[in-house]
mmCIF file of N, CA and C in Angstrom:
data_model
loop_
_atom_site.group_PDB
_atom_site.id
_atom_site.type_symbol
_atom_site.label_atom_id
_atom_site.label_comp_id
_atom_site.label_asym_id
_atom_site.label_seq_id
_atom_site.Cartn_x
_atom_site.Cartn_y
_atom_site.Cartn_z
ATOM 1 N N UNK A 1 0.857 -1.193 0.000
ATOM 2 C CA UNK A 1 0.000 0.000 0.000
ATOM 3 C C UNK A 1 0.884 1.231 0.000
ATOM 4 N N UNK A 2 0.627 1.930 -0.988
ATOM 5 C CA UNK A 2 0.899 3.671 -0.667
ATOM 6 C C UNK A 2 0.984 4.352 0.457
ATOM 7 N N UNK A 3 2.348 4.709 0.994
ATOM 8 C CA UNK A 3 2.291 6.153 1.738
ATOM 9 C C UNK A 3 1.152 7.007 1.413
ATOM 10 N N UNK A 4 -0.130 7.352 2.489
ATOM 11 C CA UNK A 4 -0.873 8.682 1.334
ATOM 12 C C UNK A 4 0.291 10.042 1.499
ATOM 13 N N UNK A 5 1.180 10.287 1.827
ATOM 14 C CA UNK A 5 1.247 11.488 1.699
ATOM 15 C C UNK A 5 2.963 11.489 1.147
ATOM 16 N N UNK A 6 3.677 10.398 1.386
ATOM 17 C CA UNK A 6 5.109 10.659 0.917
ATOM 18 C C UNK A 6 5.130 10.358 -0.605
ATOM 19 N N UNK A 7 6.120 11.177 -1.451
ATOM 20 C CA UNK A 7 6.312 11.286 -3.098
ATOM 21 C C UNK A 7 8.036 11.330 -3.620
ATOM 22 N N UNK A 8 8.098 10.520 -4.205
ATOM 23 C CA UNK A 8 9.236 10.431 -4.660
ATOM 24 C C UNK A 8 9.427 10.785 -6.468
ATOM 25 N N UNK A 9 10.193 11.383 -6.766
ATOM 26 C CA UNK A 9 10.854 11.325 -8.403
ATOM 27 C C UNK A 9 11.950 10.712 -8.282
ATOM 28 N N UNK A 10 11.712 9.814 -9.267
ATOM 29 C CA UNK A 10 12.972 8.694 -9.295
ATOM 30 C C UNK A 10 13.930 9.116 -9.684
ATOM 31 N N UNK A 11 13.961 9.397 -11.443
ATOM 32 C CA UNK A 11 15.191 10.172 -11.839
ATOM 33 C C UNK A 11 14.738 11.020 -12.727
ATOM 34 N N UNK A 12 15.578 12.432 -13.052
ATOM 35 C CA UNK A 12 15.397 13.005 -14.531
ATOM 36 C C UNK A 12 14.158 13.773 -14.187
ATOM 37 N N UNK A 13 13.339 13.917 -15.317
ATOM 38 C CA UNK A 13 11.598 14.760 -15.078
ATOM 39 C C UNK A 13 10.666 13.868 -14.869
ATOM 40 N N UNK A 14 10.933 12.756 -14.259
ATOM 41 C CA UNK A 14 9.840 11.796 -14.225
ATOM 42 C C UNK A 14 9.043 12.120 -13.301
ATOM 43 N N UNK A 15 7.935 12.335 -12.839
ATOM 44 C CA UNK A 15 6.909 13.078 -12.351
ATOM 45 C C UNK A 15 6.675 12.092 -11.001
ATOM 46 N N UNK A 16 6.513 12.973 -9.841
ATOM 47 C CA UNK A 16 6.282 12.253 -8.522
ATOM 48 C C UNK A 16 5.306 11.261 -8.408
ATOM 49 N N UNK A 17 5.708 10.236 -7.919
ATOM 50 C CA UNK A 17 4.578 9.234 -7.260
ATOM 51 C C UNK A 17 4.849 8.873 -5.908
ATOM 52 N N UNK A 18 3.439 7.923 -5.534
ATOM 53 C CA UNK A 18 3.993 7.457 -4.367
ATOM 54 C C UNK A 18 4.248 6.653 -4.065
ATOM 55 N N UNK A 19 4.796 6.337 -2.572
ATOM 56 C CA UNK A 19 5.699 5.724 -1.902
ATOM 57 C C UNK A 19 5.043 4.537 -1.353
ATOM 58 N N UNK A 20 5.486 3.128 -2.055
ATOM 59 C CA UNK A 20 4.471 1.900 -1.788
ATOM 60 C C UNK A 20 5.306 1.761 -0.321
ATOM 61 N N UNK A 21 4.779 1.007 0.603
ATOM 62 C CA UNK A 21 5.692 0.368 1.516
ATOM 63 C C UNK A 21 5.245 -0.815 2.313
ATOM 64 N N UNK A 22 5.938 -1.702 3.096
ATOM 65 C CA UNK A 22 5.558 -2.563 3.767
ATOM 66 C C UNK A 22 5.388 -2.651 5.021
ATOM 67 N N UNK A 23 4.759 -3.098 6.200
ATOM 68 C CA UNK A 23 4.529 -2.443 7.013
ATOM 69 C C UNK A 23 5.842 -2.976 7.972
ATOM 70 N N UNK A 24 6.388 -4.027 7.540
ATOM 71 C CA UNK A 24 7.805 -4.639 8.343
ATOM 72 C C UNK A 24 9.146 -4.220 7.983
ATOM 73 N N UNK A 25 8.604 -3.003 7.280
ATOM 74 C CA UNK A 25 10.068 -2.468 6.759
ATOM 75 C C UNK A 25 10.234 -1.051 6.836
ATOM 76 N N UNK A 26 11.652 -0.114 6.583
ATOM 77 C CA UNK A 26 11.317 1.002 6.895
ATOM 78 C C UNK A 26 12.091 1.270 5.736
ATOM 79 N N UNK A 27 11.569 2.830 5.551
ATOM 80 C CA UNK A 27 11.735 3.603 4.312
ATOM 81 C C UNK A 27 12.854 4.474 4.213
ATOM 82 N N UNK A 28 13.618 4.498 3.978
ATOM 83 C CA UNK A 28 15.005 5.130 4.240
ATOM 84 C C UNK A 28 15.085 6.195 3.203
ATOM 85 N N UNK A 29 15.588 7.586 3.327
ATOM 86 C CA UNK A 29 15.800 8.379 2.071
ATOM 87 C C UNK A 29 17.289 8.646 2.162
ATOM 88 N N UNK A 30 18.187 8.143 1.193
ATOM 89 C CA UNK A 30 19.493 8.655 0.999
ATOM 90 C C UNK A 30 19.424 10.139 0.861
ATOM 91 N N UNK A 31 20.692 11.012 1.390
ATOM 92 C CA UNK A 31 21.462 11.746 0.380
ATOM 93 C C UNK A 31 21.804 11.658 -0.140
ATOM 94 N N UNK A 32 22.443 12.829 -1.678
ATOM 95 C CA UNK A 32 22.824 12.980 -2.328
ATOM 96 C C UNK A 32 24.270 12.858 -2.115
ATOM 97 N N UNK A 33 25.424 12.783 -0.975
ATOM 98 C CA UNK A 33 26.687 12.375 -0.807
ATOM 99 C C UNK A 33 26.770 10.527 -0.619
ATOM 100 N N UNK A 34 25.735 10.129 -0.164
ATOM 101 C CA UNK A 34 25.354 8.722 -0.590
ATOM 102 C C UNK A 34 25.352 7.741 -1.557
ATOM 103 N N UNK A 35 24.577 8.511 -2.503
ATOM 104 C CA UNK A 35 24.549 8.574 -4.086
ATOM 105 C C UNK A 35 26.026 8.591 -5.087
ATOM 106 N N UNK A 36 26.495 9.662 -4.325
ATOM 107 C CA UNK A 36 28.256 9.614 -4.604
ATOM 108 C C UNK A 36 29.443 8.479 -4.381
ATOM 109 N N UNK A 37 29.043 8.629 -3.050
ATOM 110 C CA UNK A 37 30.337 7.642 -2.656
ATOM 111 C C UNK A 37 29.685 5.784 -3.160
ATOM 112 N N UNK A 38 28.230 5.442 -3.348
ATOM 113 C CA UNK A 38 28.174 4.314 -3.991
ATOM 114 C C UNK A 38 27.820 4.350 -5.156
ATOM 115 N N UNK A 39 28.613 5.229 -5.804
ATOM 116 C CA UNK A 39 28.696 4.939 -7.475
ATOM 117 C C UNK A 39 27.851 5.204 -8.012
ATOM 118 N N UNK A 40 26.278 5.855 -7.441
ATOM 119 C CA UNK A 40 24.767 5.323 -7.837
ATOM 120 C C UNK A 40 23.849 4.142 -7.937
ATOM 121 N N UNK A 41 24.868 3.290 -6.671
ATOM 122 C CA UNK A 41 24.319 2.558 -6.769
ATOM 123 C C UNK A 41 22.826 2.867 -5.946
ATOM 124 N N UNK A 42 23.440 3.088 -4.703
ATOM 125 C CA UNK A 42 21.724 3.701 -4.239
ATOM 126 C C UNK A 42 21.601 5.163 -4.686
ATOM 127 N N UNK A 43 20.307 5.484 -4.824
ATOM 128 C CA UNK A 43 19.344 6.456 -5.276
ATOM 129 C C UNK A 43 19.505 7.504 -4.364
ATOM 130 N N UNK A 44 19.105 8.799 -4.475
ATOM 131 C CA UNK A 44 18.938 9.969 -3.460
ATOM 132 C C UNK A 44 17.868 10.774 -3.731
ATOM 133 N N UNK A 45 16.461 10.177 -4.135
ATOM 134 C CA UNK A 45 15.433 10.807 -4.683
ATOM 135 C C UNK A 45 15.186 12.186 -4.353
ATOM 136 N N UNK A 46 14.742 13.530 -5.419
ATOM 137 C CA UNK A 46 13.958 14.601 -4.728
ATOM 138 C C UNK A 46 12.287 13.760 -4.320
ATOM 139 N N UNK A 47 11.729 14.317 -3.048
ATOM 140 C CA UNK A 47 11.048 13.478 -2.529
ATOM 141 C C UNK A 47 10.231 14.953 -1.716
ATOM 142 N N UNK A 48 8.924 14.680 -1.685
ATOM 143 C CA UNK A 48 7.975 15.501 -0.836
ATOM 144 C C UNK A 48 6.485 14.835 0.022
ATOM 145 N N UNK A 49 6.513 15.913 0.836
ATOM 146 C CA UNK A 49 5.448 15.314 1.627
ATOM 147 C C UNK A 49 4.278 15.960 1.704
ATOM 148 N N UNK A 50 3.087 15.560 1.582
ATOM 149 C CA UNK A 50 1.932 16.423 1.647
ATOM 150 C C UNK A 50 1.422 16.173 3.416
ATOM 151 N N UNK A 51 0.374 17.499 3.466
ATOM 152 C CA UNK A 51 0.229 17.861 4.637
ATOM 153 C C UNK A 51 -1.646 17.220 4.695
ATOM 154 N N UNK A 52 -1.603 16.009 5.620
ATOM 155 C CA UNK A 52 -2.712 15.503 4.861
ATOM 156 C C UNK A 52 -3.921 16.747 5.563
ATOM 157 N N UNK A 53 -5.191 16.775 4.370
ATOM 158 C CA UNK A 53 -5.946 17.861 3.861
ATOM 159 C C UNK A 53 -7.196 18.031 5.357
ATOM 160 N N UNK A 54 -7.558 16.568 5.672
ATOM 161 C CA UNK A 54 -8.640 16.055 6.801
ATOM 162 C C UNK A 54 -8.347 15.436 7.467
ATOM 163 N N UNK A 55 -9.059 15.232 8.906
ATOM 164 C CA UNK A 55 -8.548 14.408 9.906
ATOM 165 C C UNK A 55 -8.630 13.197 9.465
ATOM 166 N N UNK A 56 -9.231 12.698 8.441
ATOM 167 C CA UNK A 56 -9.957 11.356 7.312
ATOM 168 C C UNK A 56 -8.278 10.639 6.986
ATOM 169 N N UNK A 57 -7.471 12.053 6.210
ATOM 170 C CA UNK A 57 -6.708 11.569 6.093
ATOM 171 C C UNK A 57 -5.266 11.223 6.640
ATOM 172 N N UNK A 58 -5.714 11.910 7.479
ATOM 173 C CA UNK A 58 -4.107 11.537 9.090
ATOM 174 C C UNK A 58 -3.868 9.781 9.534
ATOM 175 N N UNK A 59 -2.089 9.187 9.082
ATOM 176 C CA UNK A 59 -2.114 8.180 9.591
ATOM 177 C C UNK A 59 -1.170 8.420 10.238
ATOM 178 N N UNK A 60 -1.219 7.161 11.062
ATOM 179 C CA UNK A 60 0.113 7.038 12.360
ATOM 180 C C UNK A 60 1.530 7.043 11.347
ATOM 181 N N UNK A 61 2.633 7.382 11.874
ATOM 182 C CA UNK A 61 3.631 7.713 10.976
ATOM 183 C C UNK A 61 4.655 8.000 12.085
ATOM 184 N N UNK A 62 5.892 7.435 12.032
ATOM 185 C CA UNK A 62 7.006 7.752 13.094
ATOM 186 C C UNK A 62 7.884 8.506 12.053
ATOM 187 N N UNK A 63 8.463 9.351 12.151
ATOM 188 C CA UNK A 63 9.567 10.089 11.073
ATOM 189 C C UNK A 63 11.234 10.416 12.252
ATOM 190 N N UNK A 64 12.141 9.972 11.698
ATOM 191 C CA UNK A 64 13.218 10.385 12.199
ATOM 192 C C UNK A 64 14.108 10.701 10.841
ATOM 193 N N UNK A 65 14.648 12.174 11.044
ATOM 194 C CA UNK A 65 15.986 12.956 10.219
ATOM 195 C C UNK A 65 16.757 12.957 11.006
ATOM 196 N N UNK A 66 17.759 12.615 10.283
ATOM 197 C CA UNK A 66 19.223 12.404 10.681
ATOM 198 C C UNK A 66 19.935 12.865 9.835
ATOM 199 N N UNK A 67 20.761 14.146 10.135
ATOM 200 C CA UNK A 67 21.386 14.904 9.056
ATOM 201 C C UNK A 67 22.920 14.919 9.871
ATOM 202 N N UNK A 68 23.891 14.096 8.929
ATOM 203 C CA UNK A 68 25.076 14.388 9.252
ATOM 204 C C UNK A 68 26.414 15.277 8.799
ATOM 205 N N UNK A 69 26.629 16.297 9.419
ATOM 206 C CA UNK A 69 26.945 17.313 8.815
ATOM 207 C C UNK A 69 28.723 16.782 8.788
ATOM 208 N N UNK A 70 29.300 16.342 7.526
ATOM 209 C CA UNK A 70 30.467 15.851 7.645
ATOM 210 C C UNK A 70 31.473 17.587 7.295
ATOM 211 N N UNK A 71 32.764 16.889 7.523
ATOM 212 C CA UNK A 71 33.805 18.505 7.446
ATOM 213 C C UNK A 71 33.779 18.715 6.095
ATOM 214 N N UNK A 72 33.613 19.918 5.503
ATOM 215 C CA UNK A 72 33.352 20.750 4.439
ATOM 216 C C UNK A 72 34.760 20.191 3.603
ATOM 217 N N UNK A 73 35.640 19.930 3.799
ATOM 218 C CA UNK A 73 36.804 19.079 2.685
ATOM 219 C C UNK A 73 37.187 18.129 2.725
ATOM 220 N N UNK A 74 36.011 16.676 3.788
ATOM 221 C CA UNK A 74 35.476 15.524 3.458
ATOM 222 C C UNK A 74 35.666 15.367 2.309
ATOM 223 N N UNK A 75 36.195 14.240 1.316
ATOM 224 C CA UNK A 75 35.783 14.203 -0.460
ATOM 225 C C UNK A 75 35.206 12.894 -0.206
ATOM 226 N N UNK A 76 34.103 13.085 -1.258
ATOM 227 C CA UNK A 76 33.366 11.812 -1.911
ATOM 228 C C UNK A 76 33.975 11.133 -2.875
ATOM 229 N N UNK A 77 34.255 10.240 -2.783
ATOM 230 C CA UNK A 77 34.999 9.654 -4.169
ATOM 231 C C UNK A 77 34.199 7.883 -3.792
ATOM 232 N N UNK A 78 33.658 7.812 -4.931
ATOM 233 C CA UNK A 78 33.646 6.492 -5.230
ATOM 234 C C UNK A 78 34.421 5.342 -4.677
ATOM 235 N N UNK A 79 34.319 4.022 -4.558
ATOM 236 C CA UNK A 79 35.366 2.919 -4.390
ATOM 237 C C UNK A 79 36.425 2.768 -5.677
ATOM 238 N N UNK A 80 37.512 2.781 -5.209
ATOM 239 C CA UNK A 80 38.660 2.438 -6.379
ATOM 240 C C UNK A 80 38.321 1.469 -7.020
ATOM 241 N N UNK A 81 37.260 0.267 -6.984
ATOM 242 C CA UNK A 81 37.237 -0.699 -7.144
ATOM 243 C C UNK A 81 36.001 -0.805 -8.314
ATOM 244 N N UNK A 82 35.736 0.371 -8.640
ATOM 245 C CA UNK A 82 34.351 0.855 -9.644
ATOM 246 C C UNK A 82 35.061 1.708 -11.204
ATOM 247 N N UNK A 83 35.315 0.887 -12.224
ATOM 248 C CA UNK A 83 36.366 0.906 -12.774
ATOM 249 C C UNK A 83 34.939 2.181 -13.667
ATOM 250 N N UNK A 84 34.847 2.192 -13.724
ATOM 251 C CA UNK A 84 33.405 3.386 -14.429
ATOM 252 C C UNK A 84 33.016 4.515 -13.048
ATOM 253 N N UNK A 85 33.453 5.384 -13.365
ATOM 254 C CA UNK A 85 32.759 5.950 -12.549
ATOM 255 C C UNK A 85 31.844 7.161 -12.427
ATOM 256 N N UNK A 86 30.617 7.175 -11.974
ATOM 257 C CA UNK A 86 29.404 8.011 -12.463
ATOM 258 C C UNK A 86 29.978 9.417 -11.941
ATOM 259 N N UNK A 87 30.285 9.708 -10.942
ATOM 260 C CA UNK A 87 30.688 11.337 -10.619
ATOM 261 C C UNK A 87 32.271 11.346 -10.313
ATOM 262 N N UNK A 88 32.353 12.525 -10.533
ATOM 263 C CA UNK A 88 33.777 13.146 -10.316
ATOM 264 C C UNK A 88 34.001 12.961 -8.787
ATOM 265 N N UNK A 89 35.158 12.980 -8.385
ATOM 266 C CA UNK A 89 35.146 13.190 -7.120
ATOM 267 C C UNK A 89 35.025 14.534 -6.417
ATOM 268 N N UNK A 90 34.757 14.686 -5.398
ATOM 269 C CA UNK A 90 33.864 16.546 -4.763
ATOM 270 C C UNK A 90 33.703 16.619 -3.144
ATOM 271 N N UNK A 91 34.121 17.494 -2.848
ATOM 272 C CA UNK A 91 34.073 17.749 -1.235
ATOM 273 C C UNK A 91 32.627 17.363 -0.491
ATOM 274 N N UNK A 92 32.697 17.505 0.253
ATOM 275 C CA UNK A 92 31.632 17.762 1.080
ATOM 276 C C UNK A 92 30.886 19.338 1.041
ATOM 277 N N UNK A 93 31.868 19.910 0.907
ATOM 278 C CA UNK A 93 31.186 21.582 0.676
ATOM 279 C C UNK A 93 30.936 21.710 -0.744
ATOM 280 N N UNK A 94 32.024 20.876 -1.661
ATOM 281 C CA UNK A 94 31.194 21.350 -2.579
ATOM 282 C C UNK A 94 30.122 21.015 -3.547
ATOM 283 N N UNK A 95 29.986 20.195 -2.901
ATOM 284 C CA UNK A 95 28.427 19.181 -2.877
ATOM 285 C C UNK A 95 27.271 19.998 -2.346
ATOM 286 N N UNK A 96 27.727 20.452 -1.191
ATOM 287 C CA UNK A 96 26.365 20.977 -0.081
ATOM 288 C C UNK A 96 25.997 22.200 -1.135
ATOM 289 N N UNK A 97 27.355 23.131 -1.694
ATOM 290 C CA UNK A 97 26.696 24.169 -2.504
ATOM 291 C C UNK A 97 26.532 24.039 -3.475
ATOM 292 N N UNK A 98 26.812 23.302 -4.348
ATOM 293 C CA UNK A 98 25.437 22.484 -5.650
ATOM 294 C C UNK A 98 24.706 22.511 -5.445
ATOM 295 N N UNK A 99 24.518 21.957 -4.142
ATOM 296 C CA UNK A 99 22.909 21.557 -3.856
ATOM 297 C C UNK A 99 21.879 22.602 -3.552
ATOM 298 N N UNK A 100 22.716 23.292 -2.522
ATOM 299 C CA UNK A 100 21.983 24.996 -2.489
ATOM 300 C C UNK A 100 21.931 25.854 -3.677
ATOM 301 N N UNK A 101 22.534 26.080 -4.623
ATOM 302 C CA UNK A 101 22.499 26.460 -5.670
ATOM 303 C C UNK A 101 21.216 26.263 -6.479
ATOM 304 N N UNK A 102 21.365 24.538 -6.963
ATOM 305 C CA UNK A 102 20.397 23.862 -7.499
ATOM 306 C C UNK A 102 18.871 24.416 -6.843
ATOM 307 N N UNK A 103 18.838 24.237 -6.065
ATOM 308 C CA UNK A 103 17.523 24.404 -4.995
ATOM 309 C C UNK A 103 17.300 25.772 -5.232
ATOM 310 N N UNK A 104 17.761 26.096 -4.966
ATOM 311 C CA UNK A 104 17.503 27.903 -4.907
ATOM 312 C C UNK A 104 17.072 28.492 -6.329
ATOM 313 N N UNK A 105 17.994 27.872 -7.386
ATOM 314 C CA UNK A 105 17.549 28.407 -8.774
ATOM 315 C C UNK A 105 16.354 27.233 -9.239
ATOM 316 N N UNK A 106 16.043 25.962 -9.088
ATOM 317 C CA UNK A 106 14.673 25.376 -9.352
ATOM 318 C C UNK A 106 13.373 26.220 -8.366
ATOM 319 N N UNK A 107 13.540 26.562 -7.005
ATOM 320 C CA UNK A 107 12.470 27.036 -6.578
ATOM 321 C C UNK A 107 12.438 28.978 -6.565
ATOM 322 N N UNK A 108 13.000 29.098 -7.876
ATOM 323 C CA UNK A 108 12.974 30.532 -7.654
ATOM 324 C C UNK A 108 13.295 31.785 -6.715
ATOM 325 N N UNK A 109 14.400 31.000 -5.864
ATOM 326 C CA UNK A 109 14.628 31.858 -4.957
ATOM 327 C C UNK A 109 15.254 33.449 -5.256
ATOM 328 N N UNK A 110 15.030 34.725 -4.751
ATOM 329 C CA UNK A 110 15.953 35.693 -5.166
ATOM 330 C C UNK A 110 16.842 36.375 -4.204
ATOM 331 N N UNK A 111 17.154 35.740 -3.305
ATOM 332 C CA UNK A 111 17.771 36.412 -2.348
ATOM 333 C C UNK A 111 19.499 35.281 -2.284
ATOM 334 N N UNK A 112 20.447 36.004 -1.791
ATOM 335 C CA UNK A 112 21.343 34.909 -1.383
ATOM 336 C C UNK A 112 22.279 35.845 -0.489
ATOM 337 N N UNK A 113 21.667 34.967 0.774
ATOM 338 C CA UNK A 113 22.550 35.405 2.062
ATOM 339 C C UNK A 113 23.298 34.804 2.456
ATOM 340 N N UNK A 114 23.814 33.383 1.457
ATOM 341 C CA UNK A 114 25.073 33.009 1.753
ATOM 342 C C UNK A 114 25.901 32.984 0.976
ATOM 343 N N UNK A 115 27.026 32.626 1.472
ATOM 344 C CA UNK A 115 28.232 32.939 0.323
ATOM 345 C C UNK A 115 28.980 31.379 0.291
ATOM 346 N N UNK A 116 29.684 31.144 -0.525
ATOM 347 C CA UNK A 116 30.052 29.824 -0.891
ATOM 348 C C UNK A 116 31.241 30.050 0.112
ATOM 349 N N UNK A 117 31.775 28.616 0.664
ATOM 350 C CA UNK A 117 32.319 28.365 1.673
ATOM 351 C C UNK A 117 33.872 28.251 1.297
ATOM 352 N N UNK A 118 34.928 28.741 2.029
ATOM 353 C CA UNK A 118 36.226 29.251 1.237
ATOM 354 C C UNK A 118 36.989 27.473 1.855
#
């Protein structure tokens, strides 16, 4: 059965759906430094949540984030052992500001009160 309210895009413009799951298992969302260091092998979906609309539609739901903030010249690099490899290798910072970048110019942001990290 469907998450009603969690949405994932898999890859590319493929348009959100939702999130089947089982009830003996739990749903894990990678990061995007995740995604890096295993080659692609696992996924780091953009992913959203709706705010359900009626009390009709409120289910029980445990949520834990866990955000680990590694040192800003951390590098991601793939296993030596991945003779192809999908990304370049890239800091930890300069990953995080891709990502802020990215984000900021898909959701139209116009302000920028931060500055890229030296």
């Amino acid at each position: 059965a469907p998450y009603p309210h969690l949405k994932i895009a898999a890859r590319g413009d493929e348009p959100y759906r939702l999130v089947s799951h089982d009830e003996s298992c739990l749903t894990i969302l990678l990061g995007e430094p995740m995604q890096k260091w295993s080659n692609d092998r696992w996924f780091a979906p953009l992913h959203s949540v709706d705010l359900p609309r009626t009390s009709q539609d409120m289910v029980a739901k445990y949520t834990l984030a866990y955000f680990r903030n590694a040192d800003y010249e951390t590098v991601i690099a793939a296993s030596q052992a991945d003779s192809a490899r999908v990304f370049p290798d890239v800091t930890i910072g300069e990953n995080w500001w891709s990502m802020y970048q990215r984000s900021k110019n898909a959701f139209g942001v116009k302000f920028d009160t931060l500055e890229k990290p030296s």
